[in-house]
mmCIF file of C-alpha atoms in Angstrom:
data_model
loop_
_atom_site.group_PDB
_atom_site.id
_atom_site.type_symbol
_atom_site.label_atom_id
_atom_site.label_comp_id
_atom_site.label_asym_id
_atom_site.label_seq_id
_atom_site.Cartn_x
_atom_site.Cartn_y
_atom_site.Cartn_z
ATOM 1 C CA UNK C 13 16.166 14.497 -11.273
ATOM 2 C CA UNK C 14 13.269 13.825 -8.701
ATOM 3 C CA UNK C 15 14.005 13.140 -5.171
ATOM 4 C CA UNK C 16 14.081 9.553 -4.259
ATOM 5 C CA UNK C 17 14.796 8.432 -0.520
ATOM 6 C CA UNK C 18 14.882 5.264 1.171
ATOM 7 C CA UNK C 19 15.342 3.952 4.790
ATOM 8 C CA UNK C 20 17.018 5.933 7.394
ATOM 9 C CA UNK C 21 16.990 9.213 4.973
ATOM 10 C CA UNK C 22 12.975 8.520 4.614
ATOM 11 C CA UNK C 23 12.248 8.742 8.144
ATOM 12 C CA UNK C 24 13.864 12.116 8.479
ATOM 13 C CA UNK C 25 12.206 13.181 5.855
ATOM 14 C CA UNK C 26 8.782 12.476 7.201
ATOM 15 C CA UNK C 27 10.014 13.863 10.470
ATOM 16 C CA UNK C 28 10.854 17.011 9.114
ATOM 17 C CA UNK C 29 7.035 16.973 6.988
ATOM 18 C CA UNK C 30 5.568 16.425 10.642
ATOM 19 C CA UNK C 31 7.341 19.028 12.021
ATOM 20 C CA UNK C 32 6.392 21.891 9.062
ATOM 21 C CA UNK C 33 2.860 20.437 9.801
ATOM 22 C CA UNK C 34 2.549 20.785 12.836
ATOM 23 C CA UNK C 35 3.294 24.519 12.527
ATOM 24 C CA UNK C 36 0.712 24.778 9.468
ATOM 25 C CA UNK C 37 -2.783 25.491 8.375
ATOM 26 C CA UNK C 38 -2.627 23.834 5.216
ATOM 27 C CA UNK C 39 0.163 21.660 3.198
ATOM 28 C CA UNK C 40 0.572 22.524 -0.152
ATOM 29 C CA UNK C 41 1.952 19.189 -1.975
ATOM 30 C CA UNK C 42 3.662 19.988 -5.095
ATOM 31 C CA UNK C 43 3.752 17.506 -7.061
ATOM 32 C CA UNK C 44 6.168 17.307 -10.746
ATOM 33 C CA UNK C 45 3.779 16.314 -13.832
ATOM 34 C CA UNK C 46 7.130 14.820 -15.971
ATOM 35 C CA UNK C 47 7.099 12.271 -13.312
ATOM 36 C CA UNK C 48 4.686 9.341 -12.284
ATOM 37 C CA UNK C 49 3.119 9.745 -9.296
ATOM 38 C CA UNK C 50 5.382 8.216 -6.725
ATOM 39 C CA UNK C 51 4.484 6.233 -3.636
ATOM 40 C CA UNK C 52 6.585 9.105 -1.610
ATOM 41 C CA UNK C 53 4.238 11.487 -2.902
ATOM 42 C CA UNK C 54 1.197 9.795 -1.924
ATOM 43 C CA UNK C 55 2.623 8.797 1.397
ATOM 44 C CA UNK C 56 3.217 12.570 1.885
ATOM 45 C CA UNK C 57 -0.362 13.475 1.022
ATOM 46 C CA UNK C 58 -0.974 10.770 3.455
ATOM 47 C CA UNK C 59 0.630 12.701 6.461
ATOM 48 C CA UNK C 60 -0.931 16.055 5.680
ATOM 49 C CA UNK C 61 -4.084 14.224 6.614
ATOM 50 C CA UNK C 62 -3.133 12.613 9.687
ATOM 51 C CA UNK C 63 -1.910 16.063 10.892
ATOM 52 C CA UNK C 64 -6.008 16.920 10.080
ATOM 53 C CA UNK C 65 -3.801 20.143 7.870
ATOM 54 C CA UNK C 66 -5.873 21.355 5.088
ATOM 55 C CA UNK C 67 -4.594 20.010 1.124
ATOM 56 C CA UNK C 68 -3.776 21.791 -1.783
ATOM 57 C CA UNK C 69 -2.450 19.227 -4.531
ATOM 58 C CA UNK C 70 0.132 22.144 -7.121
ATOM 59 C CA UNK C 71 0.849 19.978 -10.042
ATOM 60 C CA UNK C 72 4.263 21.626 -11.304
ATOM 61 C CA UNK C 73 5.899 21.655 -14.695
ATOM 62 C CA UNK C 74 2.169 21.652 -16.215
ATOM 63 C CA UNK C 75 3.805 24.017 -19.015
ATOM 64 C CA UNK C 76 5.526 21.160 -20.270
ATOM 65 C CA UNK C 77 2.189 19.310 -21.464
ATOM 66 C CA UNK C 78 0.896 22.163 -23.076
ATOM 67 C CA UNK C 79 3.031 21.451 -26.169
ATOM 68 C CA UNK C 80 1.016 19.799 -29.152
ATOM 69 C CA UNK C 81 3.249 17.259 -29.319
ATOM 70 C CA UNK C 82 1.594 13.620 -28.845
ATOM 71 C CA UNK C 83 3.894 12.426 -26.345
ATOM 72 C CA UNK C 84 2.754 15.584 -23.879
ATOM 73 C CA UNK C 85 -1.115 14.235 -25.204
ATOM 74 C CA UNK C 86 0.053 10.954 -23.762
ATOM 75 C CA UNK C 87 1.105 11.988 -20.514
ATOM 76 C CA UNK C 88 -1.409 14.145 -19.779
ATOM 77 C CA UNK C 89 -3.916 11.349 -19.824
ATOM 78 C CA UNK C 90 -1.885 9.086 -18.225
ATOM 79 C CA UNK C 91 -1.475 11.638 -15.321
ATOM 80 C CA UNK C 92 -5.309 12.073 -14.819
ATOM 81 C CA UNK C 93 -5.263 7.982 -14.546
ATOM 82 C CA UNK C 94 -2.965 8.400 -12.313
ATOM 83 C CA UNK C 95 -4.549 10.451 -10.668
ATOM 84 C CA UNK C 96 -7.802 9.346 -10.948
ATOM 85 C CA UNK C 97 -6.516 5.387 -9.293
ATOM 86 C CA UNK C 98 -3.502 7.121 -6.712
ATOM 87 C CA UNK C 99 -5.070 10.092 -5.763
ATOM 88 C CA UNK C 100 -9.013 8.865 -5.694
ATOM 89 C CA UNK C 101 -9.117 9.822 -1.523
ATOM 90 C CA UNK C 102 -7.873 13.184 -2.020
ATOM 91 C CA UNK C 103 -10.411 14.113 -4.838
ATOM 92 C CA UNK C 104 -11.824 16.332 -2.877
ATOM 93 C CA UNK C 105 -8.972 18.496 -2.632
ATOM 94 C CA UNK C 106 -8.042 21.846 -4.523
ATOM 95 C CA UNK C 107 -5.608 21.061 -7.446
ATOM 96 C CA UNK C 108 -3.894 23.749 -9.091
ATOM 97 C CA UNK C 109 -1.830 23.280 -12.343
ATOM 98 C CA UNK C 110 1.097 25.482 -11.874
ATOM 99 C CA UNK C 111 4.903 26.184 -13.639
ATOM 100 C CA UNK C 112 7.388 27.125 -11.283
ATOM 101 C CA UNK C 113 9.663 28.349 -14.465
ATOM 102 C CA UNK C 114 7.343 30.484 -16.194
ATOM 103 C CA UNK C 115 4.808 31.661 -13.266
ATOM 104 C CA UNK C 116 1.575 30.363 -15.260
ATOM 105 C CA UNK C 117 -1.193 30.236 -12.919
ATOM 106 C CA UNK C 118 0.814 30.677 -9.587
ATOM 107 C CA UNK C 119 -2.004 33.568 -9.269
ATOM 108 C CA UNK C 120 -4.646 30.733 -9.052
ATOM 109 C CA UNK C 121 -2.889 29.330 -5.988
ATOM 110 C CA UNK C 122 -3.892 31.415 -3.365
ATOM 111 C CA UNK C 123 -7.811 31.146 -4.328
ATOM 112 C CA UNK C 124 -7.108 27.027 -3.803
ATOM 113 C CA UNK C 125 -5.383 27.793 -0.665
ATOM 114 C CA UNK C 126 -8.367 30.073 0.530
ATOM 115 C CA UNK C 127 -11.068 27.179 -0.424
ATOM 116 C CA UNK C 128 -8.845 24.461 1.182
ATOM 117 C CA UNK C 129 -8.977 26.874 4.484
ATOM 118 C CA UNK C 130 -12.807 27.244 3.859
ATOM 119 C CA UNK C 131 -13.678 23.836 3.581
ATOM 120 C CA UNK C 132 -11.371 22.841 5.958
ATOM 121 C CA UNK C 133 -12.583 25.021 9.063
ATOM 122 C CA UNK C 134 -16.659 24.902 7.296
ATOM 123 C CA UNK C 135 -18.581 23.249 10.433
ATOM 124 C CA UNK C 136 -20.884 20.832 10.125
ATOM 125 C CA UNK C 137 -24.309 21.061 11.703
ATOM 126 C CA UNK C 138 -24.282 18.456 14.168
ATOM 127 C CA UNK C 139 -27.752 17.203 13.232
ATOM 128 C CA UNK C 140 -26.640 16.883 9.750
ATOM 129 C CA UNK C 141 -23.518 14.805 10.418
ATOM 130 C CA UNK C 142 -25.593 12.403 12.443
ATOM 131 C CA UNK C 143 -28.380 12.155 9.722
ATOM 132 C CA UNK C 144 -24.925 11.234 7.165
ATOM 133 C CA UNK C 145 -23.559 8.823 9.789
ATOM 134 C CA UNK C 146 -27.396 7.361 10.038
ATOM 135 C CA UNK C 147 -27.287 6.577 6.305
ATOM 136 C CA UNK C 148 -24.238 5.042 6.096
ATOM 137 C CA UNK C 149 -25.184 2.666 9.118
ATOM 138 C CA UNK C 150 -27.751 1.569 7.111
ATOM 139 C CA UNK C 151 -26.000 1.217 3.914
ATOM 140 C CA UNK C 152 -23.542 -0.775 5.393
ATOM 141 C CA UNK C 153 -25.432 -2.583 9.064
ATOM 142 C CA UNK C 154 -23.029 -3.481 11.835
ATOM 143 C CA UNK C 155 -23.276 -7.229 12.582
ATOM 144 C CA UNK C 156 -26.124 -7.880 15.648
ATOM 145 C CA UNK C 157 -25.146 -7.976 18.901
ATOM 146 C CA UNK C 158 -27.187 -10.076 21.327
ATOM 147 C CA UNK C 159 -30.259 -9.404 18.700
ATOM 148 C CA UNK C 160 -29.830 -5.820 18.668
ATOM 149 C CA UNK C 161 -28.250 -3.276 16.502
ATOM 150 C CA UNK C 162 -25.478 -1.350 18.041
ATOM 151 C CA UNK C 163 -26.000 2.161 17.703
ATOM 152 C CA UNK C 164 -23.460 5.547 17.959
ATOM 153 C CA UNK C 165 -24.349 7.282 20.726
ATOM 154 C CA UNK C 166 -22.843 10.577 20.239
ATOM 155 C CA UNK C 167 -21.647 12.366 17.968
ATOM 156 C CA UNK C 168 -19.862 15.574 17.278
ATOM 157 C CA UNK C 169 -17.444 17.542 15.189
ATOM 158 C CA UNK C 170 -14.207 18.890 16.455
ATOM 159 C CA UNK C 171 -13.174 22.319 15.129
ATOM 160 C CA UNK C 172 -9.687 22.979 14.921
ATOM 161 C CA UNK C 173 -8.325 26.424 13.808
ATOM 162 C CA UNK C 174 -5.956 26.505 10.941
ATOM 163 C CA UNK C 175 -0.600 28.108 9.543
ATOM 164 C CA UNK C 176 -0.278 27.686 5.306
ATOM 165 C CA UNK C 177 2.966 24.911 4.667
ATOM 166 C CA UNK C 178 4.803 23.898 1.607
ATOM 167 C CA UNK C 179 5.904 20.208 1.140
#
């Protein structure tokens, strides 16, 4: 039976994510394939990147849609919806199909936490990020002040060095 928390319980809960964060390089959200995507889930994902942790998304249970059977077929495609529409800002991150139970693919879990740690601590040239930050401007123009367009000044990237978390 998944985990489901409201009010006072949910707040500790989150506490007690912030606090594991805090100590970590990167959060490892697992998340259970039998079930929908929850808005828990994605609120958790949520505070692994306001702690600015690295994100590997474990999808658990994943032995259970292996079966032939049409209503695994089912779920499996409505999980990469779902995933596809709740989990479109994290595409970026490594996902790993795992089962807990029988220990498929747990070996492929370190590699994703090595990329996550990778990508998260790869600098970016700061000359490149302002050319990126140029073409959005002008994808998307700030309104004009006083005739003019306002421009960014500076700016730079902030390296932070990684601790490896389970949520």
């Amino acid at each position: 039976i998944p985990l489901r928390l409201v009010g006072s319980e949910m707040c500790i809960r989150d506490r007690r994510t912030s606090a594991a964060l805090e100590k970590a390089e990167v959060g490892v959200v697992v998340l259970d394939v039998s079930e929908s995507i929850s808005e828990q889930d994605v609120r958790i994902i949520d505070l692994v990147l306001e702690s600015g942790r690295a994100l590997v998304l474990a999808f658990n249970k994943w032995d259970r849609l292996n079966d032939d059977d049409l209503e695994n077929a089912d779920r499996r495609r409505y999980l990469e919806r779902e995933i596809e529409q709740d989990l479109a800002h994290v595409a970026w991150a490594p996902r790993v199909n795992i089962s807990a139970k029988t220990g498929r693919h747990l070996d492929k879990l370190v590699p994703a936490l090595e990329t996550a740690l990778t990508n998260w601590d790869r600098r970016i040239p700061t000359g490149k990020f302002n050319a990126f930050l140029a073409e959005l401007v002008a994808e998307h123009p700030h309104p004009l002040r006083g005739g003019k367009q306002p421009r960014i000044p500076v700016s730079y990237t902030h390296l932070t060095l990684p601790t490896i978390c389970s949520v």
